[in-house]
Amino acid sequence: LDPVADARFPDVKMESGCLRLRSVVEVYQWKEEEHEETQKDSVGGGETTTKRYTYDKVWSQSIIDSSGFKQRYGHENTVHVQSLDPGEREVVNSTVKYGEPYWLPTEMVQQLDNFEDAKELVGKELKFGDGRPGDMMDSYEFKPNGSGWYQCPVRSVPEIGDFRVKIQYVLDGPATILALQTKDKHHEGGRTFGPYRSVPRGCCSGITESELKERRLDAAKKTPDELYEEEKCETFACLCCCCNVVSYIFAHVQMPGFSLTPQIYSAWPGEMSVKQCFNSEKSASLAAKWGLRLAGWLLLWVGLTATFAPLEVLLDVIPLLGPYLGSGLSGVLCFFAFIVTVAIATLIVSLAYLVYHPLLGILYMALTGTFVASAMFLAHALEEKH
């Protein structure tokens, strides 16, 4: 392992045995929050918005500019440690071996998130700045405040402008990898890991094992732009625009531990069995799948509800009763949009399942039909009642 040192606190360094080193600097500041209250006018169909402001003292990872506060007097922000930038900084070791022949990519090292408090590395005080004669930067000492942070200065009750720092690291230790093994072009004779992605197998799986292996290795080397070029549709430029936007997002949203690109490329601290690894992958995939479905349905619901919003404004114009009629219609339209969008979202999921999991797709189609029929029956029953 290469030596690792923090850029803001040079004394915080390890010659070996450190995978990740993170420092978090926070400053005590005033924070302004704006609250809006909107009420409908009794005449004319308009709305009146009232704003009020509240101020709280918070630990912030950025210096808050108080010059733009609505009420600046008594809420001025200052800093007691000059030249120290708040925020989170991290150093990732670029030379990490996994066993004898394997080298871990940075993306996999970043997935090892078992951070520990680095108080043994820091000691009883943390220094910032040199304070040498002729040096423009003063020297400051941070000392433990009893809650896992190093504070400057240490007080029982912090004041505006005080700083606090937390140092954490991930030490070298056992880890579990689930990925595709490949050759490492950066280390002669070495091996590394790449993302395991699905590849076309041809009609009736008519390819040899060696050809399949080559396809998987080629797929692992593809960049997000190459993945997008492979998936985008160019047959109908206008009609495929939305699909291409989705393809671009899925190809480029790749972060340590999370990716919208279908792939297996994971690392966990400690020792895990094969079953535990795949269970973790299934859980993450399931959460991402239903999270995207829920987000898509919410956007559909909000969009359809906004489409009917002008109808509510038309009723608001009626004197005295307008605001009440508008609010009542808004609730009815919101419920109607909810029923319609749930049916559409379920239908889309059903059609997708019909391609990949026909039996499950048929079940979803049946549920969609039952939901729509129940809504229609309820509407008919209410109509007859009135």
Coordinates of C-alpha atoms in Angstrom, one line a residue:
L1 CA 0.0 0.0 0.0
D2 CA 1.1 3.5 -0.8
P3 CA 1.4 6.2 2.0
V4 CA -1.7 8.2 2.6
A5 CA -1.9 11.7 4.0
D6 CA -4.6 14.3 4.5
A7 CA -4.2 17.5 2.4
R8 CA -5.5 19.9 5.1
F9 CA -3.8 18.2 8.1
P10 CA -0.3 17.0 6.9
D11 CA 0.4 15.5 10.3
V12 CA -2.4 13.0 9.7
K13 CA -0.7 10.3 7.6
M14 CA 0.0 6.6 7.4
E15 CA 2.9 5.0 5.7
S16 CA 1.1 1.8 5.0
G17 CA -2.0 -0.2 6.0
C18 CA -4.6 2.5 5.2
L19 CA -7.2 2.1 2.3
R20 CA -9.2 5.3 2.8
L21 CA -8.6 8.4 4.9
R22 CA -11.4 10.9 5.4
S23 CA -11.5 14.2 7.2
V24 CA -14.7 16.1 8.0
V25 CA -14.5 19.8 9.0
E26 CA -17.6 21.7 10.2
V27 CA -18.1 25.2 11.4
Y28 CA -20.7 26.6 13.8
Q29 CA -22.9 29.0 11.9
W30 CA -26.3 30.8 11.8
K31 CA -28.6 29.2 9.2
E32 CA -31.7 31.0 7.8
E33 CA -34.8 29.0 6.9
E34 CA -37.7 30.5 4.8
H35 CA -41.2 29.3 5.5
E36 CA -44.1 30.1 3.1
E37 CA -47.8 30.0 3.9
T38 CA -50.2 30.3 1.0
Q39 CA -53.9 31.1 1.4
K40 CA -56.6 31.5 -1.2
D41 CA -58.2 34.9 -1.5
S42 CA -62.0 34.9 -0.7
V43 CA -62.6 36.9 -3.9
G44 CA -60.9 36.9 -7.3
G45 CA -59.4 33.4 -7.4
G46 CA -55.9 34.6 -6.4
E47 CA -53.6 33.5 -3.6
T48 CA -51.7 35.4 -0.9
T49 CA -48.3 34.1 0.1
T50 CA -46.8 35.1 3.5
K51 CA -43.1 34.5 4.2
R52 CA -41.5 34.2 7.6
Y53 CA -37.8 33.5 8.5
T54 CA -36.3 31.5 11.4
Y55 CA -32.7 31.3 12.5
D56 CA -30.9 28.4 14.1
K57 CA -27.3 27.7 15.1
V58 CA -26.0 24.6 13.3
W59 CA -22.8 22.7 12.5
S60 CA -22.3 23.3 8.8
Q61 CA -19.8 21.8 6.2
S62 CA -19.7 25.1 4.4
I63 CA -19.3 28.8 5.5
I64 CA -22.8 30.4 5.3
D65 CA -22.9 33.9 3.9
S66 CA -25.0 35.9 6.4
S67 CA -24.9 39.1 4.3
G68 CA -28.0 37.9 2.4
F69 CA -30.0 37.2 5.5
K70 CA -33.4 38.9 5.8
Q71 CA -32.6 39.8 9.4
R72 CA -28.8 40.3 9.5
Y73 CA -28.5 42.0 12.9
G74 CA -27.7 39.5 15.6
H75 CA -27.1 36.7 13.0
E76 CA -23.7 37.5 11.6
N77 CA -21.5 34.6 10.8
T78 CA -17.7 34.6 11.5
V79 CA -14.9 32.0 11.5
H80 CA -12.3 31.5 14.3
V81 CA -9.9 29.4 12.2
Q82 CA -8.6 31.3 9.2
S83 CA -7.8 29.5 5.9
L84 CA -9.4 26.2 6.9
D85 CA -12.0 25.1 4.3
P86 CA -15.0 23.3 5.8
G87 CA -16.3 20.2 4.1
E88 CA -15.5 16.5 3.6
R89 CA -12.2 15.4 2.0
E90 CA -11.1 11.9 1.3
V91 CA -7.9 10.2 0.1
V92 CA -8.2 6.7 -1.5
N93 CA -5.2 4.5 -1.7
S94 CA -4.4 3.9 -5.4
T95 CA -2.2 0.8 -4.8
V96 CA -4.2 -1.9 -3.0
K97 CA -3.5 -5.6 -3.5
Y98 CA -6.0 -8.4 -3.0
G99 CA -4.0 -11.5 -2.4
E100 CA -0.8 -12.0 -4.4
P101 CA -1.8 -11.5 -8.0
Y102 CA -4.8 -9.2 -7.8
W103 CA -4.9 -5.4 -7.7
L104 CA -8.1 -3.7 -6.5
P105 CA -9.5 -0.9 -8.8
T106 CA -10.3 2.4 -7.0
E107 CA -14.0 1.9 -7.6
M108 CA -13.9 -1.3 -5.5
V109 CA -11.7 0.3 -2.7
Q110 CA -14.3 3.0 -2.4
Q111 CA -17.0 0.3 -1.6
L112 CA -15.1 -0.8 1.5
D113 CA -16.8 1.6 3.9
N114 CA -16.0 0.2 7.4
F115 CA -14.7 3.5 8.7
E116 CA -13.2 3.7 12.1
D117 CA -12.4 6.7 14.3
A118 CA -8.7 7.6 13.8
K119 CA -8.0 8.9 17.3
E120 CA -5.1 6.5 17.7
L121 CA -3.5 8.0 14.6
V122 CA -4.2 11.6 15.5
G123 CA -3.4 11.5 19.2
K124 CA -4.4 14.1 21.8
E125 CA -4.3 17.1 19.5
L126 CA -4.7 18.0 15.9
K127 CA -2.7 20.9 14.4
F128 CA -3.6 23.1 11.5
G129 CA -1.2 25.7 10.0
D130 CA 2.5 26.1 10.5
G131 CA 2.7 29.2 12.6
R132 CA 6.3 29.7 11.5
P133 CA 7.9 33.2 11.5
G134 CA 7.1 34.9 8.2
D135 CA 4.3 32.4 7.5
M136 CA 1.0 34.1 6.7
M137 CA -1.0 31.1 8.1
D138 CA -1.4 31.0 11.9
S139 CA -1.3 27.8 13.9
Y140 CA -4.4 26.3 15.5
E141 CA -4.8 23.3 17.8
F142 CA -7.8 21.1 17.9
K143 CA -8.4 19.0 21.0
P144 CA -10.9 16.2 21.7
N145 CA -14.3 17.5 22.9
G146 CA -15.5 14.1 24.3
S147 CA -17.9 13.3 21.5
G148 CA -15.5 12.0 18.9
W149 CA -14.6 15.4 17.4
Y150 CA -11.6 17.6 17.7
Q151 CA -12.7 21.2 18.4
C152 CA -11.1 24.6 18.2
P153 CA -11.5 26.1 20.7
V154 CA -12.9 23.5 23.1
R155 CA -16.0 24.9 24.9
S156 CA -18.9 23.3 26.7
V157 CA -21.2 25.4 24.5
P158 CA -19.9 26.2 21.0
E159 CA -20.0 29.8 19.7
I160 CA -20.5 31.1 16.1
G161 CA -17.3 30.6 14.2
D162 CA -16.0 27.6 16.1
F163 CA -14.6 24.6 14.1
R164 CA -14.6 20.9 14.7
V165 CA -12.9 18.1 12.9
K166 CA -13.4 14.3 12.7
I167 CA -10.7 12.0 11.2
Q168 CA -11.7 8.5 10.0
Y169 CA -10.0 5.7 8.1
V170 CA -10.5 2.2 6.6
L171 CA -7.6 -0.1 7.5
D172 CA -6.3 -3.0 5.6
G173 CA -8.1 -6.2 6.3
P174 CA -10.3 -9.1 4.9
A175 CA -12.6 -8.2 2.1
T176 CA -15.0 -10.1 -0.2
I177 CA -15.1 -9.4 -4.0
L178 CA -17.9 -10.3 -6.5
A179 CA -16.8 -9.3 -10.0
L180 CA -15.2 -10.5 -13.2
Q181 CA -11.5 -11.4 -13.1
T182 CA -9.4 -9.6 -15.8
K183 CA -5.8 -8.9 -16.7
D184 CA -4.4 -5.7 -15.2
K185 CA -2.8 -3.5 -17.9
H186 CA -1.1 -1.3 -15.3
H187 CA 0.8 -4.1 -13.5
E188 CA 2.7 -6.6 -15.7
G189 CA 1.6 -10.1 -14.9
G190 CA -1.0 -8.9 -12.5
R191 CA -4.8 -9.4 -12.4
T192 CA -7.6 -7.1 -11.4
F193 CA -11.4 -7.0 -11.5
G194 CA -14.0 -5.6 -13.8
P195 CA -17.8 -5.4 -14.0
Y196 CA -19.6 -8.6 -14.9
R197 CA -22.2 -7.6 -17.5
S198 CA -24.7 -9.6 -19.6
V199 CA -23.7 -10.3 -23.2
P200 CA -25.6 -11.7 -26.2
R201 CA -25.3 -15.4 -26.5
G202 CA -26.6 -15.8 -30.0
C203 CA -29.5 -17.9 -31.2
C204 CA -30.0 -20.9 -29.0
S205 CA -26.7 -20.1 -27.2
G206 CA -24.8 -21.1 -30.2
I207 CA -21.3 -19.8 -29.1
T208 CA -18.4 -21.5 -27.5
E209 CA -17.3 -21.0 -23.9
S210 CA -14.1 -19.2 -25.0
E211 CA -16.2 -16.8 -27.2
L212 CA -18.5 -16.1 -24.3
K213 CA -15.5 -15.3 -22.1
E214 CA -14.1 -12.9 -24.7
R215 CA -17.5 -11.1 -25.0
R216 CA -17.7 -10.7 -21.2
L217 CA -14.2 -9.3 -21.1
D218 CA -15.0 -6.8 -23.9
A219 CA -18.2 -5.8 -22.1
A220 CA -16.3 -5.1 -18.9
K221 CA -13.9 -2.7 -20.7
K222 CA -16.7 -0.6 -22.2
T223 CA -17.0 3.0 -21.0
P224 CA -20.4 4.6 -20.2
D225 CA -20.4 6.4 -23.6
E226 CA -19.8 3.1 -25.3
L227 CA -22.6 1.5 -23.4
Y228 CA -24.9 4.3 -24.4
E229 CA -23.9 4.1 -28.1
E230 CA -24.7 0.4 -28.0
E231 CA -28.1 0.8 -26.4
K232 CA -29.5 4.0 -28.0
C233 CA -32.2 3.9 -30.7
E234 CA -31.8 5.8 -34.0
T235 CA -34.6 4.3 -36.0
F236 CA -37.1 7.0 -35.1
A237 CA -35.2 10.1 -34.0
C238 CA -38.1 12.0 -32.5
L239 CA -40.0 9.1 -31.0
C240 CA -36.8 7.5 -29.5
C241 CA -35.7 10.8 -27.8
C242 CA -37.2 9.9 -24.4
C243 CA -35.8 6.3 -24.6
N244 CA -32.4 7.6 -25.4
V245 CA -32.4 10.0 -22.4
V246 CA -33.3 7.0 -20.2
S247 CA -30.5 4.9 -21.8
Y248 CA -28.0 7.7 -21.3
I249 CA -28.9 8.0 -17.6
F250 CA -28.7 4.3 -17.0
A251 CA -25.3 4.1 -18.8
H252 CA -23.7 7.0 -16.9
V253 CA -25.1 6.7 -13.4
Q254 CA -22.3 4.6 -11.9
M255 CA -21.1 5.3 -8.4
P256 CA -19.2 3.1 -5.9
G257 CA -21.7 0.6 -4.6
F258 CA -24.5 1.8 -6.8
S259 CA -25.0 1.6 -10.6
L260 CA -28.0 1.8 -12.9
T261 CA -26.1 -0.3 -15.4
P262 CA -27.0 -4.0 -15.0
Q263 CA -23.8 -5.4 -13.7
I264 CA -22.1 -7.3 -10.8
Y265 CA -19.2 -5.2 -9.4
S266 CA -19.2 -5.3 -5.7
A267 CA -16.9 -5.4 -2.7
W268 CA -17.7 -5.8 1.0
P269 CA -15.5 -5.5 4.1
G270 CA -15.0 -8.8 5.9
E271 CA -15.6 -12.3 4.8
M272 CA -18.9 -13.3 3.2
S273 CA -20.2 -16.5 1.7
V274 CA -21.3 -16.7 -1.9
K275 CA -25.0 -16.9 -0.8
Q276 CA -24.6 -13.8 1.2
C277 CA -23.0 -11.9 -1.7
F278 CA -25.8 -12.8 -4.1
N279 CA -28.5 -12.0 -1.5
S280 CA -26.9 -8.6 -1.1
E281 CA -26.9 -8.1 -4.9
K282 CA -30.6 -9.1 -5.1
S283 CA -31.6 -6.8 -2.3
A284 CA -29.8 -3.8 -3.9
S285 CA -31.3 -4.6 -7.3
L286 CA -34.8 -5.0 -5.8
A287 CA -34.5 -1.7 -4.0
A288 CA -33.3 0.2 -7.1
K289 CA -36.0 -1.4 -9.2
W290 CA -38.9 -0.4 -7.0
G291 CA -37.4 3.0 -6.2
L292 CA -37.2 3.8 -9.9
R293 CA -40.8 2.6 -10.4
L294 CA -42.1 4.7 -7.5
A295 CA -40.2 7.8 -8.8
G296 CA -41.7 7.3 -12.3
W297 CA -45.2 6.9 -10.9
L298 CA -44.8 10.0 -8.7
L299 CA -43.7 12.1 -11.7
L300 CA -46.6 10.8 -13.8
W301 CA -49.1 11.6 -10.9
V302 CA -47.7 15.1 -10.4
G303 CA -47.7 15.8 -14.1
L304 CA -51.3 14.7 -14.6
T305 CA -52.5 16.6 -11.5
A306 CA -50.8 19.7 -12.8
T307 CA -52.6 19.3 -16.1
F308 CA -56.0 19.7 -14.4
A309 CA -54.8 22.6 -12.2
P310 CA -56.4 25.4 -14.4
L311 CA -59.9 23.9 -13.8
E312 CA -59.4 24.7 -10.1
V313 CA -58.5 28.3 -10.8
L314 CA -61.7 28.7 -12.9
L315 CA -63.8 27.8 -9.9
D316 CA -61.8 30.1 -7.6
V317 CA -63.2 33.1 -9.5
I318 CA -66.7 32.5 -8.1
P319 CA -67.2 35.0 -5.2
L320 CA -67.3 33.5 -1.7
L321 CA -67.8 29.9 -2.7
G322 CA -65.0 29.8 -5.2
P323 CA -62.1 28.8 -2.9
Y324 CA -64.2 26.0 -1.3
L325 CA -65.4 24.7 -4.7
G326 CA -61.8 24.9 -6.0
S327 CA -60.4 23.0 -3.1
G328 CA -63.1 20.3 -3.4
L329 CA -62.4 19.9 -7.1
S330 CA -58.7 19.8 -6.5
G331 CA -59.1 16.8 -4.1
V332 CA -61.4 15.0 -6.7
L333 CA -58.9 15.6 -9.5
C334 CA -56.0 14.5 -7.4
F335 CA -57.8 11.2 -6.5
F336 CA -58.7 10.7 -10.2
A337 CA -55.1 11.3 -11.3
F338 CA -54.0 8.8 -8.6
I339 CA -56.3 6.1 -10.0
V340 CA -55.3 6.7 -13.6
T341 CA -51.6 6.9 -13.0
V342 CA -51.5 3.8 -10.8
A343 CA -53.3 1.9 -13.6
I344 CA -50.9 3.2 -16.3
A345 CA -47.8 2.5 -14.2
T346 CA -49.0 -1.1 -13.4
L347 CA -49.8 -1.6 -17.1
I348 CA -46.2 -0.6 -18.1
V349 CA -44.7 -2.9 -15.5
S350 CA -47.0 -5.7 -16.7
L351 CA -45.9 -5.2 -20.4
A352 CA -42.2 -5.3 -19.4
Y353 CA -42.8 -8.5 -17.4
L354 CA -44.6 -10.1 -20.4
V355 CA -41.3 -9.9 -22.3
Y356 CA -38.9 -11.1 -19.6
H357 CA -41.2 -13.1 -17.1
P358 CA -44.4 -14.0 -18.9
L359 CA -46.1 -15.7 -16.0
L360 CA -45.4 -12.8 -13.7
G361 CA -46.5 -10.4 -16.5
I362 CA -49.9 -12.2 -16.8
L363 CA -50.3 -11.9 -13.0
Y364 CA -49.6 -8.2 -13.1
M365 CA -52.0 -7.7 -16.0
A366 CA -54.7 -9.5 -14.0
L367 CA -54.1 -7.2 -11.1
T368 CA -54.2 -4.2 -13.4
G369 CA -57.6 -5.3 -14.8
T370 CA -58.9 -5.9 -11.3
F371 CA -57.8 -2.5 -10.1
V372 CA -59.4 -0.7 -13.1
A373 CA -62.6 -2.7 -12.8
S374 CA -62.9 -1.9 -9.1
A375 CA -62.4 1.8 -9.7
M376 CA -65.0 1.8 -12.4
F377 CA -67.5 -0.2 -10.2
L378 CA -66.9 2.3 -7.3
A379 CA -67.5 5.3 -9.6
H380 CA -70.7 3.7 -11.0
A381 CA -72.0 2.9 -7.5
L382 CA -71.4 6.5 -6.4
E383 CA -73.1 7.9 -9.5
E384 CA -76.2 5.7 -8.8
K385 CA -76.2 6.8 -5.2
H386 CA -76.4 10.5 -6.1

